[in-house]
Amino acid sequence: MNDDLLSQEEIDALLNDVSGEEKSNSNEPERFNGKLIRRFDPSTQQRTIRTRLQDMDTINESFARRLRLTLEDLLRRGGDISVKPQQLIQLKKYSDFTRSLPVPSSINLISMAPLVGNTVIVFPPELILMTVDSLFGGDGRLALRAEGRDFTRTEQRIINRIVESVLETYQEAWEGFFPITPTHQRSETQARFANIVDTPSELVVDSIFRLEFGNFECDFHICMPYSMIEPISGSNTNNEDEQARLKRLSQEVTQSDVELVAHFVDIETTIGRLMNLREGDILPIELPTDISVEVDGVAVMTSEYGTIEDRKALRVNHLIDHHAPAGEDLAHLGGRKRKAKGERLSSIVEKDSIHE
């Protein structure tokens, strides 16, 4: 019978395999053909974030100040909300974040358009019970516990009120940095039903806020994927870096391939006439002198249609500048400059397909 039982070392090994955690010695160097090597596992590697998210620190500080007044009005009692200096921003794996959450917790999924992805706002059960106790005449001094059960309908309505107040305040805190529109998607009580990342090892930004109302103290979290704010995390870089980035983007845009579509003519008809058409019927049209040329449905120039060296071609008559006032697009260009541009474009257009 003893042979059928697993040892503690075997149990630990199985648990590590299931959770996907690395063994403590997996990154220790080894020797291969006399050379020192280190094992590399792409599934468990963490990204290194070298820049501090100072804008998120500012947003969190502003949010904490605003939310204190909002919750005081809701709970009808004085309190304080703060962000500890060592806990302004924590970058961690999503699996580490969910492992630290109590069960049940009020986990609320929030979309933050135009940012891509979802955020979670997590309230501990003690905060929900204290809020219910305060709203129904209690003083919040009772040690209430919610282990082993879900939230009742009354408690869920209270959660929705708290979430609504938090989202309104959070939107105001973001206004000076990057305008967002937070929207409550749904609420869960267990983290496995509220995935906001593709893999458990993906990095998330965990903002921890400390609430103190009399003798009551607790922490709540606002957690979002780092990939969600990464596109805007460098929006306040210095001017030189911004100019270099714009120059690089401009060069890449000028090398992009586009398709020119020449719009020749439209024919108005009826469904009856269209159904009576037979093979060999002729639809008379008048070829216009000026042909509109479009890129992705946007008119960019007017041209004449013809041939050059036995190939179909367009000769540019007028370039359209959509940023100029009406009637003044490229009016300052002289005939020579317009002709030179027309020759260059016609040599390009003759190589592209023209949709009639």
Coordinates of C-alpha atoms in Angstrom, one line a residue:
M1 CA 0.0 0.0 0.0
N2 CA 2.9 2.3 0.8
D3 CA 4.1 2.0 -2.8
D4 CA 0.7 3.3 -4.1
L5 CA 1.1 6.6 -2.2
L6 CA 2.9 9.6 -3.7
S7 CA 5.7 11.3 -1.8
Q8 CA 5.6 15.0 -1.1
E9 CA 8.3 15.6 -3.7
E10 CA 6.2 13.9 -6.3
I11 CA 3.1 15.8 -5.3
D12 CA 5.1 19.1 -5.6
A13 CA 6.4 18.2 -9.0
L14 CA 2.9 17.4 -10.3
L15 CA 1.5 20.7 -8.9
N16 CA 4.4 22.7 -10.5
D17 CA 3.6 21.0 -13.9
V18 CA -0.1 21.8 -13.7
S19 CA 0.4 25.4 -12.6
G20 CA 3.1 26.0 -15.3
E21 CA 5.6 27.3 -12.8
E22 CA 9.3 26.9 -13.4
K23 CA 11.4 24.8 -11.2
S24 CA 13.7 26.9 -9.1
N25 CA 16.8 25.5 -10.8
S26 CA 15.5 25.7 -14.4
N27 CA 17.5 28.9 -15.2
E28 CA 20.7 27.7 -13.6
P29 CA 23.5 27.5 -16.1
E30 CA 24.6 24.1 -17.4
R31 CA 27.5 22.9 -19.5
F32 CA 27.1 21.6 -23.1
N33 CA 30.2 20.6 -25.1
G34 CA 32.3 22.5 -22.7
K35 CA 30.3 25.7 -23.0
L36 CA 28.2 27.3 -20.3
I37 CA 24.5 27.6 -21.3
R38 CA 21.3 28.6 -19.7
R39 CA 17.9 27.0 -20.5
F40 CA 15.3 29.3 -22.1
D41 CA 11.6 28.6 -21.9
P42 CA 9.5 31.1 -24.0
S43 CA 6.3 30.2 -22.1
T44 CA 7.6 31.4 -18.8
Q45 CA 9.7 34.4 -19.6
Q46 CA 8.6 37.8 -18.3
R47 CA 8.9 41.0 -20.1
T48 CA 11.2 43.7 -18.6
I49 CA 9.7 47.1 -18.3
R50 CA 12.4 49.6 -17.9
T51 CA 10.3 52.8 -17.8
R52 CA 8.3 53.9 -14.8
L53 CA 4.7 54.6 -15.5
Q54 CA 4.7 58.1 -14.0
D55 CA 1.4 59.1 -15.7
M56 CA -0.4 56.2 -14.0
D57 CA 1.0 57.4 -10.7
T58 CA -0.5 60.8 -11.3
I59 CA -3.8 59.3 -12.4
N60 CA -4.0 57.1 -9.3
E61 CA -3.2 60.0 -6.9
S62 CA -5.9 62.2 -8.5
F63 CA -8.4 59.3 -8.5
A64 CA -7.8 58.6 -4.8
R65 CA -8.4 62.2 -3.8
R66 CA -11.6 62.4 -5.9
L67 CA -13.0 59.0 -4.7
R68 CA -12.6 59.9 -1.0
L69 CA -15.2 62.6 -1.4
T70 CA -17.5 60.4 -3.5
L71 CA -17.4 57.5 -0.9
E72 CA -18.0 59.9 2.0
D73 CA -21.2 61.0 0.3
L74 CA -22.2 57.4 -0.3
L75 CA -21.4 56.0 3.2
R76 CA -22.2 59.2 5.1
R77 CA -19.1 59.0 7.2
G78 CA -15.6 60.4 7.0
G79 CA -12.7 58.4 5.7
D80 CA -9.5 58.4 3.7
I81 CA -8.3 56.7 0.5
S82 CA -4.6 56.6 -0.3
V83 CA -2.0 55.0 -2.4
K84 CA 1.1 53.8 -0.5
P85 CA 4.3 55.1 -2.2
Q86 CA 5.7 51.5 -2.5
Q87 CA 2.4 50.4 -4.1
L88 CA 1.7 53.1 -6.6
I89 CA 2.1 50.7 -9.5
Q90 CA 2.9 47.0 -9.4
L91 CA 3.8 45.1 -12.5
K92 CA 3.2 41.4 -12.1
K93 CA 1.9 38.3 -13.8
Y94 CA -1.8 37.9 -14.0
S95 CA -1.6 34.5 -12.3
D96 CA 0.1 36.2 -9.3
F97 CA -2.5 38.8 -9.2
T98 CA -5.5 36.4 -9.1
R99 CA -3.8 34.1 -6.6
S100 CA -3.8 36.8 -4.0
L101 CA -7.5 37.6 -4.3
P102 CA -9.9 36.4 -1.6
V103 CA -12.9 34.2 -2.5
P104 CA -15.5 35.5 -3.0
S105 CA -14.4 38.9 -4.3
S106 CA -16.4 41.5 -6.2
I107 CA -14.5 41.3 -9.6
N108 CA -16.0 43.8 -12.1
L109 CA -14.9 43.8 -15.7
I110 CA -14.6 47.3 -17.2
S111 CA -14.0 48.4 -20.8
M112 CA -12.2 51.6 -21.3
A113 CA -12.8 52.8 -24.9
P114 CA -10.9 53.7 -27.0
L115 CA -8.3 51.5 -25.2
V116 CA -8.3 47.9 -26.4
G117 CA -9.0 45.3 -23.7
N118 CA -10.7 45.0 -20.3
T119 CA -9.8 46.2 -16.8
V120 CA -10.9 44.6 -13.6
I121 CA -11.9 46.5 -10.4
V122 CA -11.8 44.2 -7.4
F123 CA -13.5 45.0 -4.1
P124 CA -12.9 42.7 -1.1
P125 CA -16.0 41.2 0.5
E126 CA -15.4 43.2 3.7
L127 CA -15.9 46.5 1.8
I128 CA -19.2 45.4 0.4
L129 CA -20.5 44.2 3.8
M130 CA -19.4 47.4 5.5
T131 CA -21.1 49.5 2.9
V132 CA -24.4 47.5 3.3
D133 CA -24.1 47.9 7.1
S134 CA -23.6 51.6 6.8
L135 CA -26.4 52.2 4.3
F136 CA -28.9 50.3 6.5
G137 CA -28.1 52.3 9.7
G138 CA -25.1 50.4 11.1
D139 CA -21.9 51.9 12.3
G140 CA -19.6 49.5 10.4
R141 CA -17.9 48.2 13.5
L142 CA -19.1 44.6 13.3
A143 CA -16.6 42.0 12.0
L144 CA -18.7 40.7 9.0
R145 CA -17.5 37.8 6.9
A146 CA -18.7 36.5 3.5
E147 CA -16.6 33.3 3.1
G148 CA -18.3 30.4 1.4
R149 CA -21.2 32.2 -0.2
D150 CA -22.0 34.5 -3.2
F151 CA -23.3 38.0 -2.9
T152 CA -27.0 38.5 -2.4
R153 CA -29.1 40.6 -4.7
T154 CA -29.1 43.5 -2.3
E155 CA -25.3 43.3 -2.0
Q156 CA -25.0 43.2 -5.8
R157 CA -27.1 46.3 -6.1
I158 CA -24.8 48.0 -3.6
I159 CA -21.8 46.8 -5.7
N160 CA -23.3 48.4 -8.8
R161 CA -23.7 51.7 -7.0
I162 CA -20.1 51.6 -5.9
V163 CA -18.9 50.6 -9.4
E164 CA -20.9 53.5 -10.9
S165 CA -19.3 56.0 -8.5
V166 CA -15.8 54.6 -9.0
L167 CA -16.1 54.7 -12.9
E168 CA -17.3 58.3 -12.9
T169 CA -14.4 59.3 -10.7
Y170 CA -11.9 57.3 -12.6
Q171 CA -13.0 58.9 -15.9
E172 CA -12.4 62.3 -14.4
A173 CA -8.9 61.3 -13.2
W174 CA -8.0 60.3 -16.8
E175 CA -9.3 63.4 -18.5
G176 CA -6.1 65.4 -18.3
F177 CA -4.0 62.6 -19.7
F178 CA -6.0 60.5 -22.1
P179 CA -9.8 60.7 -22.3
I180 CA -11.5 57.4 -21.8
T181 CA -15.1 56.1 -21.5
P182 CA -15.3 53.3 -18.8
T183 CA -18.2 51.0 -19.1
H184 CA -19.2 48.2 -16.6
Q185 CA -19.5 44.9 -18.5
R186 CA -20.3 42.4 -15.8
S187 CA -19.4 41.2 -12.3
E188 CA -17.9 37.9 -11.1
T189 CA -17.0 36.5 -7.8
Q190 CA -14.1 34.2 -8.9
A191 CA -11.1 35.2 -10.9
R192 CA -11.2 32.3 -13.3
F193 CA -14.4 33.7 -14.9
A194 CA -12.8 37.2 -15.4
N195 CA -9.8 36.7 -17.7
I196 CA -8.5 39.9 -19.1
V197 CA -5.3 38.4 -20.7
D198 CA -4.5 35.7 -23.2
T199 CA -2.1 33.8 -20.9
P200 CA -1.7 33.7 -17.1
S201 CA 2.0 34.8 -17.5
E202 CA 1.1 38.1 -19.2
L203 CA 2.0 41.3 -17.4
V204 CA -0.7 43.4 -15.7
V205 CA -0.6 46.8 -14.0
D206 CA -2.0 46.5 -10.5
S207 CA -3.0 49.7 -8.7
I208 CA -3.7 49.1 -5.0
F209 CA -5.7 51.7 -3.0
R210 CA -6.0 51.7 0.8
L211 CA -9.4 52.6 2.3
E212 CA -9.7 53.7 5.9
F213 CA -13.1 54.5 7.4
G214 CA -12.9 54.7 11.2
N215 CA -11.6 51.3 12.5
F216 CA -12.3 49.7 9.1
E217 CA -9.4 49.2 6.7
C218 CA -9.1 47.3 3.4
D219 CA -7.5 47.4 0.0
F220 CA -9.1 47.4 -3.4
H221 CA -7.5 46.9 -6.8
I222 CA -7.7 48.3 -10.3
C223 CA -5.9 45.9 -12.6
M224 CA -5.3 46.2 -16.4
P225 CA -3.1 44.4 -18.9
Y226 CA 0.1 46.3 -19.6
S227 CA -0.5 45.8 -23.3
M228 CA -3.7 47.9 -22.8
I229 CA -1.8 51.1 -21.8
E230 CA 1.5 50.4 -23.6
P231 CA 0.5 52.3 -26.8
I232 CA -0.1 55.5 -24.8
S233 CA 2.5 55.1 -22.0
G234 CA 5.0 57.1 -24.0
S235 CA 2.7 59.8 -25.1
N236 CA 4.4 62.4 -22.8
T237 CA 7.9 61.8 -24.1
N238 CA 10.2 64.8 -24.8
N239 CA 9.8 66.8 -27.9
E240 CA 12.9 65.5 -29.7
D241 CA 11.7 61.9 -29.3
E242 CA 8.3 62.9 -30.6
Q243 CA 9.7 64.7 -33.6
A244 CA 11.9 61.7 -34.4
R245 CA 9.0 59.3 -34.2
L246 CA 6.8 61.5 -36.5
K247 CA 9.6 61.7 -39.0
R248 CA 10.0 57.9 -39.0
L249 CA 6.3 57.4 -39.4
S250 CA 6.2 59.9 -42.3
Q251 CA 8.9 58.1 -44.1
E252 CA 7.1 54.8 -43.7
V253 CA 3.8 56.3 -44.9
T254 CA 5.4 57.6 -48.1
Q255 CA 6.6 54.1 -49.0
S256 CA 3.2 52.5 -48.6
D257 CA 1.5 51.0 -51.6
V258 CA -1.9 52.3 -52.6
E259 CA -4.3 51.5 -55.5
L260 CA -5.6 54.3 -57.7
V261 CA -9.1 53.8 -59.0
A262 CA -10.2 56.0 -62.0
H263 CA -14.0 56.6 -61.9
F264 CA -15.1 57.1 -65.5
V265 CA -18.9 57.2 -65.7
D266 CA -22.2 56.3 -64.0
I267 CA -25.2 55.1 -65.9
E268 CA -28.6 55.5 -64.4
T269 CA -31.1 52.8 -65.4
T270 CA -34.0 50.8 -64.0
I271 CA -34.3 47.2 -62.9
G272 CA -36.7 46.5 -65.7
R273 CA -34.2 47.8 -68.4
L274 CA -31.4 45.9 -66.7
M275 CA -33.3 42.6 -66.8
N276 CA -34.1 43.1 -70.5
L277 CA -30.4 43.5 -71.5
R278 CA -29.1 40.9 -73.9
E279 CA -25.7 40.0 -75.2
G280 CA -24.7 42.5 -77.8
D281 CA -26.7 45.4 -76.5
I282 CA -24.9 48.7 -76.4
L283 CA -25.0 51.2 -73.5
P284 CA -24.0 54.6 -74.9
I285 CA -21.8 56.7 -72.7
E286 CA -20.0 60.0 -73.0
L287 CA -16.4 59.8 -71.8
P288 CA -15.9 62.8 -69.5
T289 CA -12.9 65.1 -70.0
D290 CA -12.1 65.1 -66.3
I291 CA -11.9 61.8 -64.5
S292 CA -12.0 61.5 -60.7
V293 CA -9.2 59.4 -59.3
E294 CA -9.7 57.9 -55.8
V295 CA -7.7 56.1 -53.2
D296 CA -9.8 53.9 -50.9
G297 CA -12.9 55.9 -51.8
V298 CA -11.3 59.3 -51.3
A299 CA -10.8 61.6 -54.3
V300 CA -7.2 62.6 -54.7
M301 CA -7.0 64.2 -58.1
T302 CA -8.7 64.8 -61.5
S303 CA -7.1 63.5 -64.6
E304 CA -7.5 62.9 -68.4
Y305 CA -7.6 59.5 -69.8
G306 CA -5.4 58.4 -72.7
T307 CA -2.5 56.3 -73.8
I308 CA 1.3 56.6 -73.7
E309 CA 3.6 54.2 -75.5
D310 CA 0.6 51.9 -76.2
R311 CA -0.3 51.7 -72.6
K312 CA -3.3 53.1 -70.7
A313 CA -2.5 56.1 -68.7
L314 CA -3.8 59.1 -66.8
R315 CA -2.5 62.6 -67.0
V316 CA -3.0 64.6 -63.8
N317 CA -4.9 67.9 -64.2
H318 CA -5.5 68.8 -60.6
L319 CA -4.4 67.5 -57.2
I320 CA -6.9 67.7 -54.4
D321 CA -5.7 69.0 -51.0
H322 CA -8.4 68.1 -48.4
H323 CA -6.8 70.3 -45.8
A324 CA -7.0 73.4 -47.8
P325 CA -10.1 75.7 -47.9
A326 CA -12.7 74.9 -50.5
G327 CA -11.6 76.0 -53.9
E328 CA -8.0 76.7 -52.9
D329 CA -6.5 73.2 -52.9
L330 CA -3.1 73.5 -54.5
A331 CA -4.1 76.7 -56.3
H332 CA -0.7 78.1 -55.5
L333 CA 1.1 75.5 -57.6
G334 CA 2.3 76.8 -60.9
G335 CA 1.6 75.0 -64.2
R336 CA 5.2 73.7 -64.4
K337 CA 5.1 72.2 -61.0
R338 CA 1.7 70.6 -61.7
K339 CA 2.9 69.3 -65.0
A340 CA 6.0 67.8 -63.5
K341 CA 3.9 66.0 -60.8
G342 CA 1.4 64.9 -63.5
E343 CA 4.2 63.3 -65.5
R344 CA 5.5 61.5 -62.5
L345 CA 2.1 60.2 -61.4
S346 CA 1.1 59.2 -64.9
S347 CA 4.2 57.1 -65.2
I348 CA 3.2 55.4 -61.9
V349 CA -0.5 55.1 -62.8
E350 CA 0.2 53.4 -66.1
K351 CA 1.7 50.5 -64.2
D352 CA -1.4 50.1 -61.9
S353 CA -4.7 48.5 -62.9
I354 CA -7.5 51.0 -63.7
H355 CA -11.0 49.9 -62.7
E356 CA -13.6 50.9 -65.3

